XYZ file of N, CA, C and O in Angstrom:
396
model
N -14.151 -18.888 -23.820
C -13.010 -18.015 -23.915
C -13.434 -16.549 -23.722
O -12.769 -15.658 -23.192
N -14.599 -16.471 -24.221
C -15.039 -14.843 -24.054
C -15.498 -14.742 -22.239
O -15.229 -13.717 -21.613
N -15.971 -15.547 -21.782
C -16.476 -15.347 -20.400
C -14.601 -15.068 -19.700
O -14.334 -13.958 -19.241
N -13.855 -15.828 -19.714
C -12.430 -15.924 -19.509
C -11.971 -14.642 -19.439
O -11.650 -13.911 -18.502
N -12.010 -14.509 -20.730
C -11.256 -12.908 -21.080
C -11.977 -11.234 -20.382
O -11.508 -10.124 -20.129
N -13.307 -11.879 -20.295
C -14.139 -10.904 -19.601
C -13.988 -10.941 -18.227
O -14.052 -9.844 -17.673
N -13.774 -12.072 -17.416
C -13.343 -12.132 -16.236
C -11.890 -11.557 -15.671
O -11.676 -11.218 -14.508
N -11.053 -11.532 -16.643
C -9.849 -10.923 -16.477
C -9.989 -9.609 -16.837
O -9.438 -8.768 -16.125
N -10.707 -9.209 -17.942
C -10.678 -7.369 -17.556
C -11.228 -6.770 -16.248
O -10.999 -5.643 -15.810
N -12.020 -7.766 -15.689
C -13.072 -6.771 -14.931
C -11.836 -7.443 -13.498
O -11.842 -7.013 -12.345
N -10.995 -8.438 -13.984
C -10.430 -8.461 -12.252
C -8.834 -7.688 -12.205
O -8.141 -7.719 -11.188
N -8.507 -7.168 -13.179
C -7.318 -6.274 -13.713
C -7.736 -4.711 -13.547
O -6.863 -3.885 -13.282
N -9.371 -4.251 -13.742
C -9.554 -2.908 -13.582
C -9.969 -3.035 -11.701
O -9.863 -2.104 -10.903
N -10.380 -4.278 -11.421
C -10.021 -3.803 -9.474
C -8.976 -3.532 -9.127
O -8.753 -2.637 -8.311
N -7.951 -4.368 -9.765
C -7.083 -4.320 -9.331
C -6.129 -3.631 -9.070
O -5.192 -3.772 -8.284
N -6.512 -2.571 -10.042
C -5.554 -1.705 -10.585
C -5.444 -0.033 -9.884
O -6.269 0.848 -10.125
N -4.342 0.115 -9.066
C -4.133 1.242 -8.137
C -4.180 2.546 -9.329
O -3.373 2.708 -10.245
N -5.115 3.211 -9.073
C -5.072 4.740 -9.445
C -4.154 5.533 -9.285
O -3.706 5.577 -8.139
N -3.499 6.487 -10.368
C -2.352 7.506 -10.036
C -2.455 8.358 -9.043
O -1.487 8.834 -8.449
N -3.913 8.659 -8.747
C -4.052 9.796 -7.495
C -4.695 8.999 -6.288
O -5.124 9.703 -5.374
N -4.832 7.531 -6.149
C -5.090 7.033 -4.963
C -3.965 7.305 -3.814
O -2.753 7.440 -3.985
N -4.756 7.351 -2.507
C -4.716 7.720 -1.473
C -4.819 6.296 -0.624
O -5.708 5.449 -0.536
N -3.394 6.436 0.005
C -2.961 4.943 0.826
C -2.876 5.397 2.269
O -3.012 6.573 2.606
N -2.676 4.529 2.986
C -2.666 4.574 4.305
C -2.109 5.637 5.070
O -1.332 6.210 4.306
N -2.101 6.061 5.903
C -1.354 7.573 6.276
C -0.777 8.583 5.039
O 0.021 9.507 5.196
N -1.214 8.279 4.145
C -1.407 9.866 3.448
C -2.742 10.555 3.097
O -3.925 10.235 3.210
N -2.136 11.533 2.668
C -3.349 12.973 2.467
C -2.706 13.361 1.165
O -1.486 13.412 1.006
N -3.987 13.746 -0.148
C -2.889 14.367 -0.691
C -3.301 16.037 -0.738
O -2.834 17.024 -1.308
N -4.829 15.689 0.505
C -4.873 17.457 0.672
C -4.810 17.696 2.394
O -5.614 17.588 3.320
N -3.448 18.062 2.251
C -3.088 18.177 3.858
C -4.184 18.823 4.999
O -4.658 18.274 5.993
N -4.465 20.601 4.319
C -5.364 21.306 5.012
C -6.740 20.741 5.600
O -7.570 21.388 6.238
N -6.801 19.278 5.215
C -7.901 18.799 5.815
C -8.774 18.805 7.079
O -9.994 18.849 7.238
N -7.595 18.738 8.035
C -7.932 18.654 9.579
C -7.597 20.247 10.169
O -7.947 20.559 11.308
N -6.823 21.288 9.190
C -5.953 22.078 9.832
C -6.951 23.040 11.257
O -6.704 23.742 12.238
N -7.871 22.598 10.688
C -8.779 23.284 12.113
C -8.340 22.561 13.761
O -8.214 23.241 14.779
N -8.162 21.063 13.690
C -7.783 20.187 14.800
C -6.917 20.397 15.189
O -6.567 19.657 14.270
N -5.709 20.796 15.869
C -4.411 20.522 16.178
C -4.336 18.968 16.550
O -3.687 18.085 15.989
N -4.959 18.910 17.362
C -5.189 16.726 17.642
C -5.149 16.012 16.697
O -4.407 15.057 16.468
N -6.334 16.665 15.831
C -6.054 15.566 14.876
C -5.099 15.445 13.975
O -4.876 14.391 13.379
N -4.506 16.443 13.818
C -3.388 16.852 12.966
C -1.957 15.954 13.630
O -1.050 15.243 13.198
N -2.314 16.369 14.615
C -0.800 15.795 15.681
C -0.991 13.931 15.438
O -0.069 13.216 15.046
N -2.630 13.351 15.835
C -2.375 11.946 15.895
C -2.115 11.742 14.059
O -1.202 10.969 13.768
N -2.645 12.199 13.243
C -2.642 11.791 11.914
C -0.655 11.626 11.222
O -0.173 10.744 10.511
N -0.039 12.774 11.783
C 1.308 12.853 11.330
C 1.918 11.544 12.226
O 2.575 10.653 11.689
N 1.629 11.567 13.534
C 1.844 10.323 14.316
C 1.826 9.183 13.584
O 2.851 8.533 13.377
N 0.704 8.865 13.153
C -0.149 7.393 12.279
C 1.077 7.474 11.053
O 1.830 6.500 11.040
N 1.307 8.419 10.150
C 1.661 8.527 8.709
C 3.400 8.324 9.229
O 4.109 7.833 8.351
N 3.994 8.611 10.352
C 5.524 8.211 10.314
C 5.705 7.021 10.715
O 6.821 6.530 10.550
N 4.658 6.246 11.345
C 4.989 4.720 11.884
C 4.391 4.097 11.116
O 4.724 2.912 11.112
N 3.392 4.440 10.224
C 3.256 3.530 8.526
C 4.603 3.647 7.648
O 5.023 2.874 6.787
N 5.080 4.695 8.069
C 6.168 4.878 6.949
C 7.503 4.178 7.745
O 8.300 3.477 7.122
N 7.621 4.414 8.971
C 8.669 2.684 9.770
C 8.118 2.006 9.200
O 8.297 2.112 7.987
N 7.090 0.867 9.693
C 6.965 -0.354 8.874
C 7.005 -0.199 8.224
O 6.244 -1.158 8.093
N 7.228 0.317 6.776
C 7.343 0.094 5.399
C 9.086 0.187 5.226
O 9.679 -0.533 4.424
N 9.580 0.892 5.850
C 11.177 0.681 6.069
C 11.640 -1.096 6.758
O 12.422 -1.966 6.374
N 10.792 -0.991 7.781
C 11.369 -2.722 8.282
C 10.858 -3.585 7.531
O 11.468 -4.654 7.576
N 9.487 -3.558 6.467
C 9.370 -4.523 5.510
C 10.629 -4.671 4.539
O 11.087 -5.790 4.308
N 11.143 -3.597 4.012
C 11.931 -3.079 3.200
C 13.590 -4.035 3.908
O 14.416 -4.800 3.410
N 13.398 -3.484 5.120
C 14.423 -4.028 5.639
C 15.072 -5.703 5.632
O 16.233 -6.104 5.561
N 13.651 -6.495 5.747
C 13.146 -7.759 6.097
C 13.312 -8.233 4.890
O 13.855 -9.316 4.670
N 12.768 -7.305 3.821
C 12.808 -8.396 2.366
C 14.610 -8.520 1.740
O 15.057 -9.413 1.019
N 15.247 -7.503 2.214
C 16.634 -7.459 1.666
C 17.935 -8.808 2.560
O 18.947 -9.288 2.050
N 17.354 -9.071 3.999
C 17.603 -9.710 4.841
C 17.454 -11.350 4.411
O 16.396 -11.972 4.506
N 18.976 -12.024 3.827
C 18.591 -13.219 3.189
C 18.472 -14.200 3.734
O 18.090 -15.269 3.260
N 18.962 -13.826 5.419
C 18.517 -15.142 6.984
C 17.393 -14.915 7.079
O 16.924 -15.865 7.706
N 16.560 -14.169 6.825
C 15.092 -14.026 7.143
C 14.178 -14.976 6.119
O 13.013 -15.283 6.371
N 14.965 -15.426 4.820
C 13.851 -15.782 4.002
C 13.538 -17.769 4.157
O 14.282 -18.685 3.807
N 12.037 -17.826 4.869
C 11.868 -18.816 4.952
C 11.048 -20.089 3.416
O 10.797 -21.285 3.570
N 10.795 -19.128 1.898
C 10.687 -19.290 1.491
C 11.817 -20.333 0.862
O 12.978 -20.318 1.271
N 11.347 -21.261 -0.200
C 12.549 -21.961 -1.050
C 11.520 -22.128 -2.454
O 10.333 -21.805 -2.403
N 12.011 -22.546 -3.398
C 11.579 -22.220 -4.979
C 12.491 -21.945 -6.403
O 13.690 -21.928 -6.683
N 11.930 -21.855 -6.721
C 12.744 -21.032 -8.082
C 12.254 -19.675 -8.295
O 12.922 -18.889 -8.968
N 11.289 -19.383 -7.846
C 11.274 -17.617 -7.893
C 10.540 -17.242 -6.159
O 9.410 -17.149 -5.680
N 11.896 -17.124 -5.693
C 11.534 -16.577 -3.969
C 11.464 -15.066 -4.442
O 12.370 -14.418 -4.965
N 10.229 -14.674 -4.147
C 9.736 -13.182 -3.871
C 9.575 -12.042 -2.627
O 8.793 -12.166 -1.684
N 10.491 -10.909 -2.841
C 9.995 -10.149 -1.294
C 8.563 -10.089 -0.590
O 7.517 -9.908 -1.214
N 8.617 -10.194 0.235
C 7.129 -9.511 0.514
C 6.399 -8.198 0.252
O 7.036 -7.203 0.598
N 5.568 -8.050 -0.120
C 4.883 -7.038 -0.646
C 3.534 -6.738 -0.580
O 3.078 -5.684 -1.023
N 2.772 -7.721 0.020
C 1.167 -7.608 0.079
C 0.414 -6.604 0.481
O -0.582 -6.081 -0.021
N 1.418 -6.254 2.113
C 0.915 -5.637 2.901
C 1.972 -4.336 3.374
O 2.232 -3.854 4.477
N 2.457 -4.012 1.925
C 3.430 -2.886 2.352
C 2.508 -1.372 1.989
O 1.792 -1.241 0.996
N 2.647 -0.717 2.647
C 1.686 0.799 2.322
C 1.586 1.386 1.456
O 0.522 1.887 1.092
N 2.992 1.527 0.699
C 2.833 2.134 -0.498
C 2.539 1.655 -1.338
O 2.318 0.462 -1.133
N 2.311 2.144 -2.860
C 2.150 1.261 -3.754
C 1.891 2.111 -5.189
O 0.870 2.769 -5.390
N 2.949 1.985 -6.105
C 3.068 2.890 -7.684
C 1.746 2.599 -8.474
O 1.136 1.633 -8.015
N 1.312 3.046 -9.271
C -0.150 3.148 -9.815
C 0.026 1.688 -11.047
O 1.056 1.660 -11.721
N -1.008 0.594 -11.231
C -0.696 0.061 -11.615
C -1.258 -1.332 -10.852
O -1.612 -1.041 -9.709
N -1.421 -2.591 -11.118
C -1.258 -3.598 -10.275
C 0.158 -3.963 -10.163
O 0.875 -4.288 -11.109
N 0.450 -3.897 -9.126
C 1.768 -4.198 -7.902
C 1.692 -5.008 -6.809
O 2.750 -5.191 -6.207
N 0.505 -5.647 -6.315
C 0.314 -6.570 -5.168
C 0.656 -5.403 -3.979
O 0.449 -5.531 -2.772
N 1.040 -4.626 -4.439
C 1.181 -3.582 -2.489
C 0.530 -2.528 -2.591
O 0.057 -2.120 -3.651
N 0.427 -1.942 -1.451
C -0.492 -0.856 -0.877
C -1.910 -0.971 -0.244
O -2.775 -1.763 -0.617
N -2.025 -0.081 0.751
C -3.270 -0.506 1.712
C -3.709 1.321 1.175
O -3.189 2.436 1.197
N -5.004 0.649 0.725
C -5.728 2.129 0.281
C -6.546 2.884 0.973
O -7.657 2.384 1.150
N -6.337 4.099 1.500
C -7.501 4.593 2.704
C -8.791 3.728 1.837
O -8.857 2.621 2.372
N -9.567 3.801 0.993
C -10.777 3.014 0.889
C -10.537 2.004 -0.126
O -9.493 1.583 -0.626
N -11.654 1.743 -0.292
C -11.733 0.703 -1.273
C -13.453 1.339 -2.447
O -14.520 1.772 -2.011
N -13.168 1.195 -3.436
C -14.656 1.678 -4.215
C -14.406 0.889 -5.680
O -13.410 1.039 -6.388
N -15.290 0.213 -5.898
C -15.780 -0.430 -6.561
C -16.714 -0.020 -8.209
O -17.236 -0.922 -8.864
């Protein structure tokens, strides 16, 4: 029971999204690139078509012809949506990963 319980803290603190983590097309210090104009231009590029797909996921999970699931608890999709509130939530793609 103690190996158990120890296995679940240590797979609850991976799991677990940070209040100031940094997800896929965001920055939360913009001035980063401000020297590039390029890179600046492809990065805002990248960060509005992460932020579409996360609207057509959004879109897709509300869409009740779309759901090929059946059960007693059918769930939206969420695995692979970008954002994600601090916390384990099953969503968000994190610029890194650190251990």
């Amino acid at each position: 029971m103690l190996q158990s319980t120890k296995y679940m803290a240590v797979v609850d603190t991976l799991s677990t999204h940070s209040p100031d983590e940094e997800y896929i097309g965001e920055r939360q210090q913009r001035d980063t690139w401000s020297g590039d104009a390029e890179m600046v231009e492809a990065f805002y590029g990248f960060a509005s078509e992460i932020q579409r797909i996360e609207k057509e996921i959004e879109k897709r999970n509300r869409d009740m012809s779309l759901k090929n699931r059946c059960g007693a608890g059918v769930l939206p999709y969420e695995l692979l949506a970008p954002s994600s509130e601090p916390g384990v939530t099953c969503r968000g793609i994190p610029n890194s990963v650190s251990i």
